[in-house]
Coordinates of C-alpha atoms and ligand atoms in Angstrom, one line a residue:
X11 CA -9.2 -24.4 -33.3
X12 CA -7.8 -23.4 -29.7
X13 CA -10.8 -21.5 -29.0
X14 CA -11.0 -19.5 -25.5
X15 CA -14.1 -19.4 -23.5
X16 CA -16.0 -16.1 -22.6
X17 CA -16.5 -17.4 -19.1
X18 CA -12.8 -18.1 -18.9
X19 CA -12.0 -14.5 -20.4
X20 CA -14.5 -12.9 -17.6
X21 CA -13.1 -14.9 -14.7
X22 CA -9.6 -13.9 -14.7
X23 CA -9.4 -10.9 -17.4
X24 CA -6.2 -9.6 -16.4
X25 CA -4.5 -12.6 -17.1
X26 CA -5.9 -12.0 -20.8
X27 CA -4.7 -8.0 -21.1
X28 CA -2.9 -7.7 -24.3
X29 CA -2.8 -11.0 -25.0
X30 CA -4.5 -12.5 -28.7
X31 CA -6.8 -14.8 -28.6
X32 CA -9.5 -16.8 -30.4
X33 CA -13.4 -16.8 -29.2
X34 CA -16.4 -17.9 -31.2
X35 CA -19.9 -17.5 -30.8
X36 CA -22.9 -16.5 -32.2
X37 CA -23.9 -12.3 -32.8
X38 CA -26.6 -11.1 -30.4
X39 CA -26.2 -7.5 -31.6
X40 CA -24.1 -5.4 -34.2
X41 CA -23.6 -1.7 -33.9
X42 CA -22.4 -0.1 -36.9
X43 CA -20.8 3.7 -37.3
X44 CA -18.8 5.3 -40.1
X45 CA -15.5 4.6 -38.6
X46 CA -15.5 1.3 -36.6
X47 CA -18.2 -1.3 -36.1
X48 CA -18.8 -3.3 -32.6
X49 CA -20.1 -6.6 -32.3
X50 CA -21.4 -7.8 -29.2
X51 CA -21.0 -12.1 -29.0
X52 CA -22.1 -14.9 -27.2
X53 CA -21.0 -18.1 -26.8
X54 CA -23.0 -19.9 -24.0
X55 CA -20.4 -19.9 -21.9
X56 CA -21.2 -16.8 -19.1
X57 CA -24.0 -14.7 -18.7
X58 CA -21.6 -11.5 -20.0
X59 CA -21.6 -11.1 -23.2
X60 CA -18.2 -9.8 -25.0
X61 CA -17.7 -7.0 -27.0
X62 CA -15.6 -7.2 -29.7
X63 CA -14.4 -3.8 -31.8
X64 CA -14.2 -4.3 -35.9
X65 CA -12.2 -2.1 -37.5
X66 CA -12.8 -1.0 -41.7
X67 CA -9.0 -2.3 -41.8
X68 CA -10.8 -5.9 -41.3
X69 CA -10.2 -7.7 -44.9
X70 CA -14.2 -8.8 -44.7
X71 CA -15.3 -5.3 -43.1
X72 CA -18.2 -4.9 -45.4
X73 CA -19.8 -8.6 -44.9
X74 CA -18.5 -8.4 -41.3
X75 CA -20.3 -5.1 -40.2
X76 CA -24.0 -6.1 -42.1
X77 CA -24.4 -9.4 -40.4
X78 CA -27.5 -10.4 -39.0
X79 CA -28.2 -11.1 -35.4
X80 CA -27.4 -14.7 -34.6
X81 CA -24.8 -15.4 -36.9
X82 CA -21.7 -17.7 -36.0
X83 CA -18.3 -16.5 -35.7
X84 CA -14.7 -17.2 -34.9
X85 CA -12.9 -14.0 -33.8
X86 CA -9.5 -13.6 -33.2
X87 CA -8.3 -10.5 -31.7
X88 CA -6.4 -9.1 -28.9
X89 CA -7.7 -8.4 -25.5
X90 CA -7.9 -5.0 -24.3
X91 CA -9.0 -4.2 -20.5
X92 CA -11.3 -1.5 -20.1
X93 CA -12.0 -0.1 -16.6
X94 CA -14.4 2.2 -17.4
X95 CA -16.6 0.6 -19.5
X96 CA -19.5 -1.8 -17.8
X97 CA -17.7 -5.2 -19.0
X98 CA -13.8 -5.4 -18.2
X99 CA -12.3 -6.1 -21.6
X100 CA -13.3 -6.5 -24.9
X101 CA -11.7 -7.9 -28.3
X102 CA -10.1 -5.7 -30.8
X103 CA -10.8 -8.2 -33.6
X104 CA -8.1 -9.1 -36.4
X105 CA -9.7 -11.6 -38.4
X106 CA -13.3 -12.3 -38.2
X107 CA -14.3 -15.8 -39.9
X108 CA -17.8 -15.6 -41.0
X109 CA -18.9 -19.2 -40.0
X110 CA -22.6 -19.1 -40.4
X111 CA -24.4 -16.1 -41.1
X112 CA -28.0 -16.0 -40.0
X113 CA -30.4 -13.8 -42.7
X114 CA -33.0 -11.4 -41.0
X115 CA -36.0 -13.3 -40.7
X116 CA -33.8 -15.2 -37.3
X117 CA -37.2 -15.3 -35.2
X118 CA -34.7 -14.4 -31.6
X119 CA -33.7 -10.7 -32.7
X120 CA -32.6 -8.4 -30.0
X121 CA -35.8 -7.8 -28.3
X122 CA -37.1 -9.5 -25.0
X123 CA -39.4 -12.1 -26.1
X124 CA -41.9 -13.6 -23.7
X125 CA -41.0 -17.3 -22.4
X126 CA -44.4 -17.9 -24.0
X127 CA -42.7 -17.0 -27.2
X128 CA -39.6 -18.9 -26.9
X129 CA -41.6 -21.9 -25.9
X130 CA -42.8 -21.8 -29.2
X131 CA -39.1 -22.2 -30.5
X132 CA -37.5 -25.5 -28.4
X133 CA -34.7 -25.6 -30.5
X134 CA -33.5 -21.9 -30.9
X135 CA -34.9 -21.2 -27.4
X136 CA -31.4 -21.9 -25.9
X137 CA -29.8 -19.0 -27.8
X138 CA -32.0 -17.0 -25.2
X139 CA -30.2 -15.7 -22.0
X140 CA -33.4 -16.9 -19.7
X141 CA -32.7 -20.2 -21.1
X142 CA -28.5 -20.2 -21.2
X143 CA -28.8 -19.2 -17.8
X144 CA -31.6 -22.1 -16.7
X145 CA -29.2 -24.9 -18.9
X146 CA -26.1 -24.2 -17.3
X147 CA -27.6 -24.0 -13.5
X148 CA -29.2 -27.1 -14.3
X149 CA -26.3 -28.3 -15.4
X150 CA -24.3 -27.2 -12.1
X151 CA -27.0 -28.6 -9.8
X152 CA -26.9 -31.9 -11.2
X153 CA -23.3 -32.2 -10.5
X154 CA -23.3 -30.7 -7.2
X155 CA -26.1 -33.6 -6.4
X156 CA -23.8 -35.7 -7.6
X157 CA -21.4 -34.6 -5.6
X158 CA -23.1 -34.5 -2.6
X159 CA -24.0 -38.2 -3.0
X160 CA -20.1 -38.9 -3.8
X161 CA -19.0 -37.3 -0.7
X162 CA -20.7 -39.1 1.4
X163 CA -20.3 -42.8 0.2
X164 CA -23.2 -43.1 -1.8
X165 CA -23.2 -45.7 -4.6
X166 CA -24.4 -44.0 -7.6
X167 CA -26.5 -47.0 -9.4
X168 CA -28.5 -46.8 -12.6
X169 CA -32.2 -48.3 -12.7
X170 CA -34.2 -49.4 -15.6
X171 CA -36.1 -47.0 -18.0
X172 CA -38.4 -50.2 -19.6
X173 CA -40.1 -51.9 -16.9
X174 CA -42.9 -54.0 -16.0
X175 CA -44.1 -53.2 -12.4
X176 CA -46.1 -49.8 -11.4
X177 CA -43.3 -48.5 -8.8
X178 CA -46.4 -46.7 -7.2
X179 CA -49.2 -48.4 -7.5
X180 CA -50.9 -45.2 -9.3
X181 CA -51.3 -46.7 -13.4
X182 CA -49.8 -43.5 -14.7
X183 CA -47.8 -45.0 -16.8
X184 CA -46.7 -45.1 -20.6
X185 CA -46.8 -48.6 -22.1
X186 CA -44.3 -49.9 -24.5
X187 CA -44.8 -52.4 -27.1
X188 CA -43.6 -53.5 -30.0
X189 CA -47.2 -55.1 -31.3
X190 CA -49.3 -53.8 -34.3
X191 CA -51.7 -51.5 -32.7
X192 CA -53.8 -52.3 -35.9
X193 CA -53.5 -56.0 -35.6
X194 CA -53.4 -57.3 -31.6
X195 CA -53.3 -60.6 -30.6
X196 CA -55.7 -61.3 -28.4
X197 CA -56.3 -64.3 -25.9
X198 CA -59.5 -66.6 -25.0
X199 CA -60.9 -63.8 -23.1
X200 CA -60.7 -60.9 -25.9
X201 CA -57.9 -59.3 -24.3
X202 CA -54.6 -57.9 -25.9
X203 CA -52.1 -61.0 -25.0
X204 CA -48.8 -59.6 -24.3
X205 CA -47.2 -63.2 -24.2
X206 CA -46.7 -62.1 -27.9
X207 CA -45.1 -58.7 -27.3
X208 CA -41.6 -58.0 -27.1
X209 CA -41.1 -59.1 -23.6
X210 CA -43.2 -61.5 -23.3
X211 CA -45.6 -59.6 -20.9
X212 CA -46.9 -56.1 -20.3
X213 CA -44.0 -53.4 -20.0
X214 CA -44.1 -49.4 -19.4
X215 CA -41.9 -46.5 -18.9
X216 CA -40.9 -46.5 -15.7
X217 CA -42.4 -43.9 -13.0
X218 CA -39.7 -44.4 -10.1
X219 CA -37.1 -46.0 -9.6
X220 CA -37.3 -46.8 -6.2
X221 CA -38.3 -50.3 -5.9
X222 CA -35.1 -51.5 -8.0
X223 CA -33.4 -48.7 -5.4
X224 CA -34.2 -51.0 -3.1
X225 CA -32.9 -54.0 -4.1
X226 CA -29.8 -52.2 -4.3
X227 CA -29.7 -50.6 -1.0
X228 CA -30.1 -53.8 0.7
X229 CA -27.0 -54.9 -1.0
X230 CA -24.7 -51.7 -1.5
X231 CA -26.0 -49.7 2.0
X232 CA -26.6 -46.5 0.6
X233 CA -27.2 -45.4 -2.9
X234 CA -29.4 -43.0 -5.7
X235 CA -30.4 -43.0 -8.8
X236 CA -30.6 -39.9 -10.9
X237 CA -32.4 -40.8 -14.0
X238 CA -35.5 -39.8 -16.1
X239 CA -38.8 -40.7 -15.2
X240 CA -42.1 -40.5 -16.5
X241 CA -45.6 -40.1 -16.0
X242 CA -48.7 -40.4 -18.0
X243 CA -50.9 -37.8 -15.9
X244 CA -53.2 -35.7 -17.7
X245 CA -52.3 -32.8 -15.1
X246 CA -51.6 -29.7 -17.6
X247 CA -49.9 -27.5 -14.5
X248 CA -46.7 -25.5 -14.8
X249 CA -45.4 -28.2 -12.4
X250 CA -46.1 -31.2 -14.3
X251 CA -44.0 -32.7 -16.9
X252 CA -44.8 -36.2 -18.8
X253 CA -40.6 -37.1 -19.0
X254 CA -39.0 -35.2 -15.7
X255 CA -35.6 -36.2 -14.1
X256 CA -35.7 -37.5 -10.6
X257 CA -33.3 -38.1 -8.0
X258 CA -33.5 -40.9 -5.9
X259 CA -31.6 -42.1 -2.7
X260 CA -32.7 -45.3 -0.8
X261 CA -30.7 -46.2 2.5
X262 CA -30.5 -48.8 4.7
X263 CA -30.9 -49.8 8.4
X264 CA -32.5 -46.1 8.4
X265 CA -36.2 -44.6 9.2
X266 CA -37.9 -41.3 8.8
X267 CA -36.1 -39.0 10.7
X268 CA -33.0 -40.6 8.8
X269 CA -34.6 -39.7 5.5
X270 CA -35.7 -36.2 6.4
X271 CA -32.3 -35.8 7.6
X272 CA -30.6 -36.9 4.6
X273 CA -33.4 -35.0 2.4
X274 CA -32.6 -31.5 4.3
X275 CA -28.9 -31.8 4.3
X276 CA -28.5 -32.5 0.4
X277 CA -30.8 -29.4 -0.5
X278 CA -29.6 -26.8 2.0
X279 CA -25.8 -28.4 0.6
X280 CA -27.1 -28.0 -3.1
X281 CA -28.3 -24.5 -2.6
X282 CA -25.2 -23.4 -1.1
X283 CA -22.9 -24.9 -4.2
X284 CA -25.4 -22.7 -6.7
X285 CA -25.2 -19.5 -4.4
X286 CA -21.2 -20.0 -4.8
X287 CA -21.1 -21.1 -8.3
X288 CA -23.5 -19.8 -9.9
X289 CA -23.9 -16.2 -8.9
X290 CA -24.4 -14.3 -12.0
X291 CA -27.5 -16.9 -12.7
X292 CA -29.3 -16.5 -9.8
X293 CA -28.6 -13.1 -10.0
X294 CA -30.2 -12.6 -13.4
X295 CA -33.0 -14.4 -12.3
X296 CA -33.5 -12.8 -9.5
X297 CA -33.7 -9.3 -11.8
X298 CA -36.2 -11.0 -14.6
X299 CA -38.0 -13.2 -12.6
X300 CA -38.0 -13.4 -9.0
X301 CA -37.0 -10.3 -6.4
X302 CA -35.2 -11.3 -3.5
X303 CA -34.4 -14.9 -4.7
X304 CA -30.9 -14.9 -3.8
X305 CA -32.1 -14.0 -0.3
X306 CA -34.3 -16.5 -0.1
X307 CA -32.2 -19.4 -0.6
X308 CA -29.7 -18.2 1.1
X309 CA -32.0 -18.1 4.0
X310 CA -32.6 -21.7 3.3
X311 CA -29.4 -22.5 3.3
X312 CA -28.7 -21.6 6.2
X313 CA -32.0 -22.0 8.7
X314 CA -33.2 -25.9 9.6
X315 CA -36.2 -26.7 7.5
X316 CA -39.4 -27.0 9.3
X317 CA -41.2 -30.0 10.4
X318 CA -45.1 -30.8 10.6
X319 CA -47.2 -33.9 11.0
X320 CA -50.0 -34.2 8.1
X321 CA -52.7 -34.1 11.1
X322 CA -51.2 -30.7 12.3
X323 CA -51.3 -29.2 8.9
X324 CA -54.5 -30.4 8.3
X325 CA -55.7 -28.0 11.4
X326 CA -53.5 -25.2 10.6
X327 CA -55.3 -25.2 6.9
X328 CA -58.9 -25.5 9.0
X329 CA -58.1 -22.9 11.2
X330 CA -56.4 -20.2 8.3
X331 CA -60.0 -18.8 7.5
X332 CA -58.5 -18.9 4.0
X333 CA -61.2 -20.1 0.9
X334 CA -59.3 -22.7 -0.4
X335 CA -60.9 -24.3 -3.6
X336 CA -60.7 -27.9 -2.5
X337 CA -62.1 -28.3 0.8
X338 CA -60.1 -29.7 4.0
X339 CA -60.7 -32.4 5.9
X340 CA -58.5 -34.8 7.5
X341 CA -57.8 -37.7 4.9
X342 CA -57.8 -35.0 1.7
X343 CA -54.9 -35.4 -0.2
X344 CA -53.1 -31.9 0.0
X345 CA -53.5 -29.7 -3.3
X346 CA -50.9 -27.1 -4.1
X347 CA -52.6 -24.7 -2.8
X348 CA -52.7 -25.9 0.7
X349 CA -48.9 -26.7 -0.1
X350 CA -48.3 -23.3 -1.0
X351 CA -50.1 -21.8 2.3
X352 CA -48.4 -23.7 4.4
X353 CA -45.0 -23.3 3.3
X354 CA -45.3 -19.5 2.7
X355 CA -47.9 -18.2 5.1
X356 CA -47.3 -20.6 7.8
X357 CA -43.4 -21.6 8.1
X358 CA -42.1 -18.9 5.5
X359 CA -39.9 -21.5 4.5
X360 CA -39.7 -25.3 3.7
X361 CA -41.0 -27.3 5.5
X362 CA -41.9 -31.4 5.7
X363 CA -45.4 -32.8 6.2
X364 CA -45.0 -36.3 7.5
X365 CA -47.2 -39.2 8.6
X366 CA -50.3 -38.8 5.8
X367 CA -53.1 -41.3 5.7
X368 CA -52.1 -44.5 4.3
X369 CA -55.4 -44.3 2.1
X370 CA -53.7 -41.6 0.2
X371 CA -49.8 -42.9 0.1
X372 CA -48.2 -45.5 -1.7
X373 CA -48.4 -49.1 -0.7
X374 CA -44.8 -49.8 0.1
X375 CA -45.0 -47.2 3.0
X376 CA -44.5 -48.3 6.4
X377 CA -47.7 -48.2 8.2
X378 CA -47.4 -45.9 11.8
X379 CA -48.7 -47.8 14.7
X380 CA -51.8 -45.9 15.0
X381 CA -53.0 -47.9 12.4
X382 CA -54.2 -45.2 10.1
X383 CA -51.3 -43.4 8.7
X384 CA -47.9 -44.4 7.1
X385 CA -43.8 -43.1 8.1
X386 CA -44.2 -40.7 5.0
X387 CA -42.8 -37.1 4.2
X388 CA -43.1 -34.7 1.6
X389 CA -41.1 -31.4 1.2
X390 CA -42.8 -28.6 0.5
X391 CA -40.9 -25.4 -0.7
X392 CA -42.2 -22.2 -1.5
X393 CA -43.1 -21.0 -4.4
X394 CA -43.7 -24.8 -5.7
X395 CA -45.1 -26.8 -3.4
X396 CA -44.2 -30.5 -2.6
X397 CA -40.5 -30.8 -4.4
X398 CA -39.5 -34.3 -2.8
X399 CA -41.7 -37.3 -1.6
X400 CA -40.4 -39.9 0.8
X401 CA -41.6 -42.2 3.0
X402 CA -39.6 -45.3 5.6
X403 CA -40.5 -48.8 3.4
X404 CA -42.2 -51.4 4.5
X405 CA -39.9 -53.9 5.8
X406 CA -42.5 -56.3 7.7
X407 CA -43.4 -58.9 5.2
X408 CA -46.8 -59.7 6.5
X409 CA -47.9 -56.2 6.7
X410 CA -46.6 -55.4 3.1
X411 CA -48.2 -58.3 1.2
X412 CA -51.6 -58.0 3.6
X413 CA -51.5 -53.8 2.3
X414 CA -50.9 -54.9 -1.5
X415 CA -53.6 -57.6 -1.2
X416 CA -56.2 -54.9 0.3
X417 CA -55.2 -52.6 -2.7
X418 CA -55.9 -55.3 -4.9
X419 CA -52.3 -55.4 -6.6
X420 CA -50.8 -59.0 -7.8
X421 CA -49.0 -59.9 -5.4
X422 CA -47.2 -63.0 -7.6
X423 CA -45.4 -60.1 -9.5
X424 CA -43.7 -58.7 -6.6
X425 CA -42.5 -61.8 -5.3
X426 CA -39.1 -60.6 -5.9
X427 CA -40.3 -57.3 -4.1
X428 CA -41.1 -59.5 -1.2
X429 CA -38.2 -61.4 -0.8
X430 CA -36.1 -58.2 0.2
X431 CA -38.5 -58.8 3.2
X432 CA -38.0 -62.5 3.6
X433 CA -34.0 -62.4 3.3
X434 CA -32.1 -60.8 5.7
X435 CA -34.3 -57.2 5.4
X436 CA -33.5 -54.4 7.0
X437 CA -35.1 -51.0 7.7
X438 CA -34.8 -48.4 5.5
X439 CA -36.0 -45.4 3.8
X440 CA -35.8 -42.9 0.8
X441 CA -37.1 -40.1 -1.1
X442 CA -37.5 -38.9 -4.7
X443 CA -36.8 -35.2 -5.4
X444 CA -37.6 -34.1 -8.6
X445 CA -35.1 -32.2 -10.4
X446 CA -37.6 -29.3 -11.9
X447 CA -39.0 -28.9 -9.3
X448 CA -36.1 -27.9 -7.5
X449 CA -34.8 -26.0 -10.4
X450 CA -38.1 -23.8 -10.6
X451 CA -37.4 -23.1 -6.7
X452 CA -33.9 -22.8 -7.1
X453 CA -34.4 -19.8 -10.5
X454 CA -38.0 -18.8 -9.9
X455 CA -39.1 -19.2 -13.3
X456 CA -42.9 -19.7 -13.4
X457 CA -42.5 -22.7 -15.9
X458 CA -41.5 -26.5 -15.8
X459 CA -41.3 -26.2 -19.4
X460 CA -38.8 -23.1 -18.9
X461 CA -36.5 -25.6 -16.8
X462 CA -36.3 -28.4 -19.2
X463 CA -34.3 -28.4 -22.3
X464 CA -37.1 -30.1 -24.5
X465 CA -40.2 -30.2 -22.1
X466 CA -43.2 -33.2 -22.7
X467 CA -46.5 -32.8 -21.7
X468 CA -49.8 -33.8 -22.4
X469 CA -50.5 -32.8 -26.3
X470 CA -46.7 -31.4 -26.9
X471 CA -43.8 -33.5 -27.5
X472 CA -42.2 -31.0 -29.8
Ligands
4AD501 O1 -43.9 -38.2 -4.7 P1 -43.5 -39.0 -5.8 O2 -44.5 -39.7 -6.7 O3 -42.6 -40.2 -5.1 C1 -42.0 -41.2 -5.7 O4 -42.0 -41.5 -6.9 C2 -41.2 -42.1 -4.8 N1 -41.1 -43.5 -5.4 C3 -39.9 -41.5 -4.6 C4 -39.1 -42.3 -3.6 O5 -39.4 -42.4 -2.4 N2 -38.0 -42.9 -4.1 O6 -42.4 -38.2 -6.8 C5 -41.3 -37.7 -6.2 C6 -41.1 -36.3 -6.7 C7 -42.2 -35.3 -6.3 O7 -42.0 -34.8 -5.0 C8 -42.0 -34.3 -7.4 O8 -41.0 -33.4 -7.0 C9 -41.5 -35.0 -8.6 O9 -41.0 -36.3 -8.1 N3 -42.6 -35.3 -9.5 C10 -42.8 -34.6 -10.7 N4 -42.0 -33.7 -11.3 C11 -42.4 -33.2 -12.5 N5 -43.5 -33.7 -13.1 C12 -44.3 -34.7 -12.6 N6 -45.3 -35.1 -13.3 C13 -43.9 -35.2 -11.3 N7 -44.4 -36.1 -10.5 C14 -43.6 -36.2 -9.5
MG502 MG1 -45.6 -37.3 -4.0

C-alpha cells in the first residue's frame, strides 16, 4: 500500500487539491448525521489531524459511520482544499477499509485524560496527542544532536551497556549475573564468588559511559556516545529515571572552558533545530503545558548562557533570605531547589556552576589548584535544574591514582584507566547531558515518565 502521510498532506496541501490518495490511521472521533458522516483520523504523523467526509454512497456506510473511536483504517479518497474551514483540506473518502475496529470499552475516548491517567496505559499512551507530540520531538532532537556532533567532526562511537567498573565511583548500579540467586557459590570468606558467574567477575549495567569515552578520545580526538544508561537510585522525583538516555562527548587536548563551550553551543544549536522543525510541538506544548515556552527557548537560543563559580552560588543562595529546605553551606551538594533558584530567580536563564568541592564530585575530576575543588560544571536550566554534568579529567597520573586511593577505590582495576595517563595523555574534558532532561526543558511537561516512551523507576518497570 502507497500510503500518503498526514504531515506530508499538511505541508504542501495544494500540491494534493483534487488529487486521490490513500492515508491510514487510527479514528480519534466520528461525527455522524443523517446525510453524510465525518471521520476525523490520525496517523502519528502531524499534530493536525485530517478530516475525512463519508458519504451513505460508501459500500460499508453502515459499519463505516458506527465505528468506535480508535479504530484502524485505510482511506482512499480525493483531496479537497478548504479555505474556510480551520484545517486546509480534507478527504472526501471512496473506499474506506475497515482494518481494525476498536469496540467501546477503548480506555483513550475523546476526552482529555490526565498524564496521570495515560501513565497508567504505557502501551496505548502514544495514541495520545501529549505523547505523539513528546515521541516525535524526541525523535527530532536526537537527530539534530546527532547532527550537531556530525557537523563538526565528531566520531560517533558506541560504549558498552554490560560492564564491570562504577564509571562514577557512586555504587548506583544494577548488577548482572547469570548465577542462581537461590544457589550462590560462595568463596573461603562466605562471599558470593563471581569467578563462577558469567564473566568471570562482578559486572553491572553501566552508569556512564565516559571512562570508555575516554579511551576513545585519546585515540579518535573528539567523539560522543549517545546511549542508554542506568541507575539504581532510589530517588522517586519527576527527574529521575532508573534506564535514561545520555549523551556524551569527551574531547581532547581541551579543558573547562572548552567543555562549557562545546556544552553551550550544542544546546543553544539544538534548540534552534526544534524551534525550526518542530513548531507545531512546541507550540502545543506551550498551550497544554507550559505558557510562554516557545519564548523561552528562543531566548536561550539566542542569549550566552551564564557562568558562576560553585563558591559564588553558594553566597548568592546565603544571601537570597529564601527558606530553603536543605540548608547551605559551602561544601553542600546543591539540591534542586537551590538549582532551581539560581537559574530562575538569579540568572533567568541557564546558567553553569563550575569548580564544586572535590568531596562532592567524581574522582576522575581534575583537581583546581587551590587544592579543595575540582575543573567541574554543571548546567542548570530552568524549570529542571542541572540538565548536563561535566567536568576537565584528570590527566596527572600521580594525582589521579593518589585521589582513587583516598576514596578507597581498587586501584588494580583501573590499571587500564591509568595508562591513558601513562601513554602519551593529553588534556581533556567532557560532559554527559541527559536526554530527558533536556526534553522536559525543551516541552515543559512536568514528567520524566511523560518524556520517555516506556519509563523505569523504582517499583515500575511496566
Ligand atoms: O552528572 P552525571 O552523573 O555525570 C556523568 O555521568 C558523567 N560521567 C558525564 C560525563 O562527564 N561524561 O550525569 C549526567 C547527566 C545529568 O546532568 C542529568 O542530566 C542526567 O545525566 N542524569 C539523569 N537523568 C535521568 N535520570 C537519572 N537518574 C539521571 N542521573 C543523571
Ligand atoms: Mg551530576
Amino acid at each position: 500500500m502507497k500510503r500518503v502521510l498526514l504531515s506530508a498532506l499538511f505541508r504542501q496541501p495544494a500540491a494534493f487539491a483534487g488529487r486521490r490518495v490513500t492515508v491510514a490511521g487510527w479514528v480519534h472521533s466520528l461525527r455522524r448525521s443523517k446525510a453524510v458522516a465525518f471521520a476525523v483520523l490520525r496517523d502519528g504523523s502531524s499534530l493536525t489531524p485530517l478530516q475525512v467526509v463519508l458519504s451513505p454512497a460508501l459500500e460499508n456506510y453502515d459499519a463505516v459511520a458506527s465505528l468506535g473511536v480508535g479504530s484502524a483504517v485505510v482511506v482512499t479518497g480525493e483531496i479537497v482544499l478548504t479555505p474556510d474551514a480551520p484545517q486546509p483540506l480534507e478527504c472526501r473518502a471512496e473506499t474506506v477499509e475497515i482494518e481494525g475496529a476498536a469496540p467501546p470499552d477503548y480506555p483513550l475516548q475523546k476526552k482529555r485524560h490526565t498524564l496521570e491517567y495515560l501513565r497508567t496505559l504505557p502501551h496505548l499512551r502514544p495514541r495520545a496527542n501529549t505523547y505523539q507530540a513528546a515521541f516525535r520531538l524526541r525523535s527530532a532532537a536526537a537527530l539534530a544532536i546527532h547532527r550537531f556532533f556530525a557537523e563538526r567532526g565528531f566520531c560517533y562511537i558506541h560504549t558498552p551497556i554490560l560492564t564491570a567498573s562504577d564509571a562514577e565511583g557512586a555504587g548506583a548500579m544494577f548488577r548482572v549475573t547469570t548465577l542462581d540467586p537461590a544457589d550462590l557459590p560462595r568463596d573461603a570468606a562466605g562471599n558470593v564468588d563471581y569467578r563462577a558467574d558469567f564473566f568471570g567477575k562482578r559486572a553491572s549495567l553501566t552508569v556512564s559511559g565516559q571512562l570508555e569515552g575516554e579511551c576513545m578520545a585519546l585515540a579518535l580526538g573528539n567523539v560522543y556516545t549517545f546511549g542508554p544508561t542506568f541507575r539504581a537510585e532510589r530517588s522517586n522525583t519527576p527527574r529521575h529515571a532508573a534506564e535514561f538516555w545520555m549523551i556524551e562527548p569527551e574531547i581532547a587536548f581541551a579543558d573547562l572552558e572548552d567543555d562549557m563551550e562545546l556544552a553551550e553551543e550544542m544546546l543553544r544549536d539544538v534548540l534552534r533545530r526544534l524551534l525550526d522543525e518542530c513548531a507545531d510541538e512546541l507550540a502545543f506544548f506551550e498551550t497544554h503545558f507550559s505558557p510562554g515556552l516557545c519564548d523561552r527557548l528562543r531566548a536561550a537560543a539566542d542569549t550566552p548562557f551564564a557562568r558562576v563559580t560553585y563558591t559564588e552560588a553558594v553566597r548568592l543562595l546565603e544571601d537570597s533570605g529564601k527558606d530553603f529546605v536543605y540548608p547551605v553551606f559551602w561544601g553542600c551538594d546543591l539540591q534542586t531547589e537551590h538549582e532551581r533558584y539560581l537559574t530562575e530567580e538569579v540568572f533567568k536563564k541557564p546558567v553553569f556552576v563550575t569548580d564544586y568541592p572535590r568531596e562532592i564530585k567524581a574522582f576522575y575530576m581534575r583537581q583546581n589548584d587551590d587544592g579543595r575543588t575540582v575543573a567541574a560544571m554543571d548546567l542548570l536550566a530552568p524549570g529542571i535544574g542541572e540538565i548536563i554534568g561535566g567536568s576537565q579529567r584528570e590527566e596527572r597520573l600521580d594525582l589521579l591514582e593518589a585521589r582513587m586511593r583516598e576514596l578507597g577505590m581498587r586501584v588494580e582495576d583501573y590499571r587500564w584507566y591509568l595508562d591513558l595517563r601513562r601513554y602519551g595523555g593529553v588534556r581533556h574534558a567532557g560532559f554527559g547531558l541527559g536526554f530527558e532532561r533536556l526534553l522536559l526543558y525543551v516541552t515543559g511537561l512536568p514528567n520524566i515518565r511523560d518524556v520517555l516512551p516506556f519509563p523505569r523507576t523504582p517499583g515500575s518497570i511496566s
